[in-house]
CSV table of C-alpha atoms in Angstrom, one decimal:
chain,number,residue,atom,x,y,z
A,1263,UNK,CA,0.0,0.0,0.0
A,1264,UNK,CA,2.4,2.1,0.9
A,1265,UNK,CA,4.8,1.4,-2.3
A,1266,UNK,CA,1.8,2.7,-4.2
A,1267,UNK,CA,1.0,6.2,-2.7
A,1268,UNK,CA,4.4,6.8,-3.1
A,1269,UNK,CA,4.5,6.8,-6.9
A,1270,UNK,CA,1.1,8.2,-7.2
A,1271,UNK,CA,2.3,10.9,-5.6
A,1272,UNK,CA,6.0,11.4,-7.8
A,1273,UNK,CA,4.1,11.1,-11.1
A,1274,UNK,CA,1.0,13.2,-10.1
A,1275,UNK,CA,4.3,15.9,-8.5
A,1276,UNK,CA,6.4,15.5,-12.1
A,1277,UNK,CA,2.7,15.7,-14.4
A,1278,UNK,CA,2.0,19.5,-12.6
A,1279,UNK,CA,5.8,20.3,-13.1
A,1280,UNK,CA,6.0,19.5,-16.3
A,1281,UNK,CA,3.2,21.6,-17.5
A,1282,UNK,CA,4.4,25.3,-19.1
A,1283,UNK,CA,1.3,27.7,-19.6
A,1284,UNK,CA,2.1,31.1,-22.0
A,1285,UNK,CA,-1.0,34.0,-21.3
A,1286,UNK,CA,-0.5,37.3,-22.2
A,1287,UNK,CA,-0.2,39.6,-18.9
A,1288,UNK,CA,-2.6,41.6,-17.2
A,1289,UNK,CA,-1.8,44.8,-19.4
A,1290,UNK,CA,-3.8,45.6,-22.7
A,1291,UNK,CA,-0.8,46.4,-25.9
A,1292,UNK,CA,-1.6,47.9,-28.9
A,1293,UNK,CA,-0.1,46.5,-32.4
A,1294,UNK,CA,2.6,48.9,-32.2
A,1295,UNK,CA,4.0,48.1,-28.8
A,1296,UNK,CA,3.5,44.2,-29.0
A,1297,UNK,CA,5.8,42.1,-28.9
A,1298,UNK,CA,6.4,39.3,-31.2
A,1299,UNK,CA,7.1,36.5,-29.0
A,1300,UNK,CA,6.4,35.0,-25.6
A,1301,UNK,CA,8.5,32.3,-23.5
A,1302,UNK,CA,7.7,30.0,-20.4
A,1303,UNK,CA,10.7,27.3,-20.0
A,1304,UNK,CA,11.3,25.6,-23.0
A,1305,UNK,CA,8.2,26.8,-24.7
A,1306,UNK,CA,8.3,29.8,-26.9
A,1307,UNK,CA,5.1,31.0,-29.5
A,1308,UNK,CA,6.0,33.7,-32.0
A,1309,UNK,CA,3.5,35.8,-33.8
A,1310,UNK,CA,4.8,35.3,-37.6
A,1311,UNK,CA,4.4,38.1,-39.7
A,1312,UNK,CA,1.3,39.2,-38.5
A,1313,UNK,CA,0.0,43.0,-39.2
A,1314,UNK,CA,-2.2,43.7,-36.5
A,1315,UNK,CA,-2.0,41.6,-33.5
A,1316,UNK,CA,-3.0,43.4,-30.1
A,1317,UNK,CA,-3.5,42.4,-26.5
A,1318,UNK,CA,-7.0,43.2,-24.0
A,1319,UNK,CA,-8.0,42.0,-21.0
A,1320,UNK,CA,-11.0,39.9,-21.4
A,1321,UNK,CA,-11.5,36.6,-18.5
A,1322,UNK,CA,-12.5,33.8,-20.1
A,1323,UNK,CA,-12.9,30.4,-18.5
A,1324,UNK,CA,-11.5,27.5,-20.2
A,1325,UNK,CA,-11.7,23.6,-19.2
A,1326,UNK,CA,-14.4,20.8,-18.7
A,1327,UNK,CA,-16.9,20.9,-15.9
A,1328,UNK,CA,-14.6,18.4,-13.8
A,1329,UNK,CA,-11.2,21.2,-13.7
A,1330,UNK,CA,-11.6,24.6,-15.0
A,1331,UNK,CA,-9.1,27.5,-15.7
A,1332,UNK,CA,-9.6,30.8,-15.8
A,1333,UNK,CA,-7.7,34.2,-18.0
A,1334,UNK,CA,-7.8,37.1,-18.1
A,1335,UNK,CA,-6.3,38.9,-21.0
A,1336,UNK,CA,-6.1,37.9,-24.9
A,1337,UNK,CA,-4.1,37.9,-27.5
A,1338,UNK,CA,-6.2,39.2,-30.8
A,1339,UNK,CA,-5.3,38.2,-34.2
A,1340,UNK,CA,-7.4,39.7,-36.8
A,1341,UNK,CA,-8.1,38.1,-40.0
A,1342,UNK,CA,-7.3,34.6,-41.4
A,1343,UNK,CA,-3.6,33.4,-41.0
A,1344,UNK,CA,-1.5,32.9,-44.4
A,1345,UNK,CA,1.7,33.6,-45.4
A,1346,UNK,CA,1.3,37.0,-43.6
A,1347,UNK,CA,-0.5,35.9,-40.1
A,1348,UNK,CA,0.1,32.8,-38.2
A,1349,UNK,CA,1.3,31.6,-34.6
A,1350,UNK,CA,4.7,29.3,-34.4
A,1351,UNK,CA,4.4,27.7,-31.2
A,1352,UNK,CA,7.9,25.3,-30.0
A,1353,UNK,CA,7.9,22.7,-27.8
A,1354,UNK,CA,11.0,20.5,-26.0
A,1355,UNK,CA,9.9,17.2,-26.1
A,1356,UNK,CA,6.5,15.1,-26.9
A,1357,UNK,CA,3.5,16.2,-25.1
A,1358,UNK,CA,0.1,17.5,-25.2
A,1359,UNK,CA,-0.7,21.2,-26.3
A,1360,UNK,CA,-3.8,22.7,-25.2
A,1361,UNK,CA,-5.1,26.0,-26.7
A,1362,UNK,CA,-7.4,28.0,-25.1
A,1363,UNK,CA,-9.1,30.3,-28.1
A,1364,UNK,CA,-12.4,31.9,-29.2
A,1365,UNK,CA,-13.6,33.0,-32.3
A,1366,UNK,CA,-13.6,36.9,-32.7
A,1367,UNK,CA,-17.1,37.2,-33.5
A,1368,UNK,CA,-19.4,35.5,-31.1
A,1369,UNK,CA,-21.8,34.7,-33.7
A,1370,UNK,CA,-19.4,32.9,-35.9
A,1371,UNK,CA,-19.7,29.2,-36.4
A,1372,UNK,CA,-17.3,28.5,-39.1
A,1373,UNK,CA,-14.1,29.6,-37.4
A,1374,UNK,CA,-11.0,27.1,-37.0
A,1375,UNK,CA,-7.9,26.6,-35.3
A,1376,UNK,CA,-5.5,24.1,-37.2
A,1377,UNK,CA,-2.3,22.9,-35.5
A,1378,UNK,CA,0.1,21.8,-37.8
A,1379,UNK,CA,3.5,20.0,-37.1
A,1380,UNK,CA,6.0,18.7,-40.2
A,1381,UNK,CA,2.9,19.4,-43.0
A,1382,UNK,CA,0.5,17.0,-41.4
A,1383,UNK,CA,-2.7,18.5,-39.7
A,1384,UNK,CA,-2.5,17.6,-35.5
A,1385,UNK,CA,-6.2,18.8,-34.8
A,1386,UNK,CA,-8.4,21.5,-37.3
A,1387,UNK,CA,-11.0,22.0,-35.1
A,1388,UNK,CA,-14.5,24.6,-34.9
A,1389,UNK,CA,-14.3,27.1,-32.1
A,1390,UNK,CA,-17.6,29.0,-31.0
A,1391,UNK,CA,-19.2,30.3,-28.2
A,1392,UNK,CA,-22.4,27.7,-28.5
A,1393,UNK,CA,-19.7,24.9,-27.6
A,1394,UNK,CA,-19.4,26.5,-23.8
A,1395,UNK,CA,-20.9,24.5,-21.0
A,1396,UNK,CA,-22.1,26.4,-17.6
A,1397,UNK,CA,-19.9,25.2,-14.5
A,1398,UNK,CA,-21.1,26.4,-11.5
A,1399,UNK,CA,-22.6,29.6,-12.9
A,1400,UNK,CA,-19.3,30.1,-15.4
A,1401,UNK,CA,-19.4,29.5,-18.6
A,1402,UNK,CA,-16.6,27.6,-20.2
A,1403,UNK,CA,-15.2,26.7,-23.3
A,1404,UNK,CA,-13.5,23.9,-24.1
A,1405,UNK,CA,-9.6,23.6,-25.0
A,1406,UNK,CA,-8.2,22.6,-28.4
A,1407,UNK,CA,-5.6,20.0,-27.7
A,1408,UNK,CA,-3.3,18.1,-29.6
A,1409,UNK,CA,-0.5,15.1,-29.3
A,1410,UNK,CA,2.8,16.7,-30.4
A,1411,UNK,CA,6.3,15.6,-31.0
A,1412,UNK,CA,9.3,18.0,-30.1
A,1413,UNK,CA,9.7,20.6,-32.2
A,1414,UNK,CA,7.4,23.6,-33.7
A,1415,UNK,CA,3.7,23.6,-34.6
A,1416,UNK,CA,2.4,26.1,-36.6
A,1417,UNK,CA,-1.0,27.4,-35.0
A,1418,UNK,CA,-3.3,28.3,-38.3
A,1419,UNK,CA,-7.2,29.8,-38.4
A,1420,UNK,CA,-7.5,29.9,-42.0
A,1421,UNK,CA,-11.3,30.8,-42.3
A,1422,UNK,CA,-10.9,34.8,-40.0
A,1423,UNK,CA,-9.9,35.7,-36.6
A,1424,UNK,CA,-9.3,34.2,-33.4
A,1425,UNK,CA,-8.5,35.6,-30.2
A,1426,UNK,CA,-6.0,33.0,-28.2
A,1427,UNK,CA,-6.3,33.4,-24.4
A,1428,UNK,CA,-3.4,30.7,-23.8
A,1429,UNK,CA,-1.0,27.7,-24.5
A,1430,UNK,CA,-0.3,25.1,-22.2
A,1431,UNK,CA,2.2,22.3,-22.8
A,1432,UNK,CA,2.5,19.3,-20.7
A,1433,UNK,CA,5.6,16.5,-21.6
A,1434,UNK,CA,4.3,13.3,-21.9
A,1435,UNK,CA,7.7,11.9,-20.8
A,1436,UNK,CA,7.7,12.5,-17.1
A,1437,UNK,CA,11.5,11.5,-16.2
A,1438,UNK,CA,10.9,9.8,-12.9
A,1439,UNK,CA,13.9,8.3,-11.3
A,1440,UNK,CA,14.8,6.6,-8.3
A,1441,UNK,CA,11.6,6.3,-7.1
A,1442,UNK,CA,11.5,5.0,-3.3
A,1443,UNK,CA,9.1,2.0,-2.9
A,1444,UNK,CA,10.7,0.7,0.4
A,1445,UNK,CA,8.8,0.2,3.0
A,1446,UNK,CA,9.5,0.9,6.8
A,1447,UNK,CA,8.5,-2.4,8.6
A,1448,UNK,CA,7.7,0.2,12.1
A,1449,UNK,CA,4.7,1.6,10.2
A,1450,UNK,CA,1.5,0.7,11.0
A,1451,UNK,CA,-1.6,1.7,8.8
A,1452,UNK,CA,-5.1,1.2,9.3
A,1453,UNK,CA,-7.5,-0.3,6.7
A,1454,UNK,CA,-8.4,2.8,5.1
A,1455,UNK,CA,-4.7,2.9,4.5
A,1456,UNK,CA,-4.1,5.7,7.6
A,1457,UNK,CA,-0.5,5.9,9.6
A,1458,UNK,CA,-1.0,5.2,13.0
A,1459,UNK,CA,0.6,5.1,15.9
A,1460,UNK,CA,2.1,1.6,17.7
A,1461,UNK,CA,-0.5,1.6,20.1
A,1462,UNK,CA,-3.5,1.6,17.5
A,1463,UNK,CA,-6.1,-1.1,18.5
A,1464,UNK,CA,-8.1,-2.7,16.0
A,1465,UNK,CA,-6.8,-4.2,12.5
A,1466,UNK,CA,-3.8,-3.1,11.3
A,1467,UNK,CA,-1.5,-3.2,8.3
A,1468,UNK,CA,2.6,-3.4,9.6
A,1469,UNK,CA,5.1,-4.8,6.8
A,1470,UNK,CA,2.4,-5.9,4.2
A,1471,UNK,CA,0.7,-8.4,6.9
A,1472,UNK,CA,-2.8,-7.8,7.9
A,1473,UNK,CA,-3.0,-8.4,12.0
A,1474,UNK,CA,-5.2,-7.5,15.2
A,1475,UNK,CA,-3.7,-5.4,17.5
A,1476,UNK,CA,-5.5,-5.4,21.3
C-alpha cells in the first residue's frame, strides 16, 4: 500500500511540473507596442508576420466541468492566418498542447484553429461560443488540444480571426527516477490505509501483513 501512494504521488508531482502555460499579462498592448514573441521554459510562441496583432484583457474560462481554468487577458489576431498571419508555437519534447481560443465574433460558427506539425494537420478544429458549457454559474469553453512531437507547430485559423487566451504544454515523458518503494516495517496503517501510531487497537496493516492489534 504504501509502495503505491508513493509513486502516485511522484508522477502526479512530475505531471504538474512538467506543464508550461504562455498567457498574455494583465496589461492591454496595442499593435505597435506588441511584442512578437512569448517564453515560459522551453516553450516559446511567436507571432509570424502578423500586421495587426493586439492584447486586451477579457476573463474567459477554459476547461471541462470536472477542472476549469480561468484568463484574463487575450491575444487578438485579426483576419485569417496565411503567409502573412500565423502563430509558431515550439515545444522540448513530446507532449500535449492545449489552446485556449475563441472565435472573434461571437456569432461565428465557421471559425477554426488548425495545429500543424511537419505538414500534417495535428487537430483542425470549430471554435464557438455555443460549444461553452455552464460550471457552477461560469461559462466555459472547451480547449483545443493536440499530441505533439518536439519541435514547432504552426498554430493556423485559415477561415478569420481568433482571439488565443493561452498555451499550455504538458511533456508526456515524465522523467521519474529513483523512485522509493521501500517500505518501513515500524509503520502501522489502518484499513483505510491511515498511519497510526504503535499503540492503535483494531486491524492493522505493519510490513504488508494484515493483523489485530488489542
Amino acid at each position: 500500500m504504501r509502495k503505491i501512494f508513493t509513486l502516485i504521488a511522484a508522477v502526479a508531482m512530475a505531471t504538474s511540473m512538467n506543464a508550461q502555460t504562455i498567457t498574455f499579462g494583465d496589461v492591454a498592448v496595442l499593435n505597435a507596442d506588441l511584442q512578437t514573441e512569448w517564453m515560459n521554459g522551453d516553450v516559446k510562441l511567436v507571432i509570424v508576420k502578423d500586421t495587426k496583432p493586439s492584447i486586451d484583457l477579457n476573463s474567459a474560462y477554459f476547461g471541462t466541468a470536472e477542472a476549469t481554468t480561468q484568463y484574463t487577458s487575450r491575444l487578438k489576431m485579426g483576419g485569417k492566418s496565411s503567409s502573412t498571419r500565423s502563430l509558431a508555437l515550439t515545444v522540448p519534447s513530446d507532449g500535449i498542447v492545449k489552446v485556449a481560443a475563441r472565435s472573434s465574433n461571437k456569432d461565428a460558427i465557421d471559425r477554426t484553429v488548425v495545429l500543424n506539425q511537419d505538414g500534417q494537420d495535428l487537430v483542425s478544429q470549430l471554435v464557438y461560443d455555443a460549444q461553452a458549457i455552464s460550471v457552477d454559474s461560469k461559462t466555459v469553453y472547451p480547449y483545443v488540444t493536440a499530441n505533439v512531437k518536439a519541435g514547432t507547430i504552426a498554430v493556423n485559423f485559415p477561415i478569420d480571426g481568433i482571439n488565443f487566451y493561452a498555451f499550455e504544454f504538458t511533456a508526456t515523458t515524465m522523467g521519474i527516477k529513483n523512485v522509493s518503494t521501500s517500505t518501513n516495517s515500524q509503520e502501522v496503517y489502518n484499513l483505510a490505509g491511515q498511519r497510526v501510531s504503535n499503540t492503535y487497537k483494531g486491524v492493522i496493516i505493519q510490513d504488508g501483513k494484515k493483523s489485530v492489534q488489542k
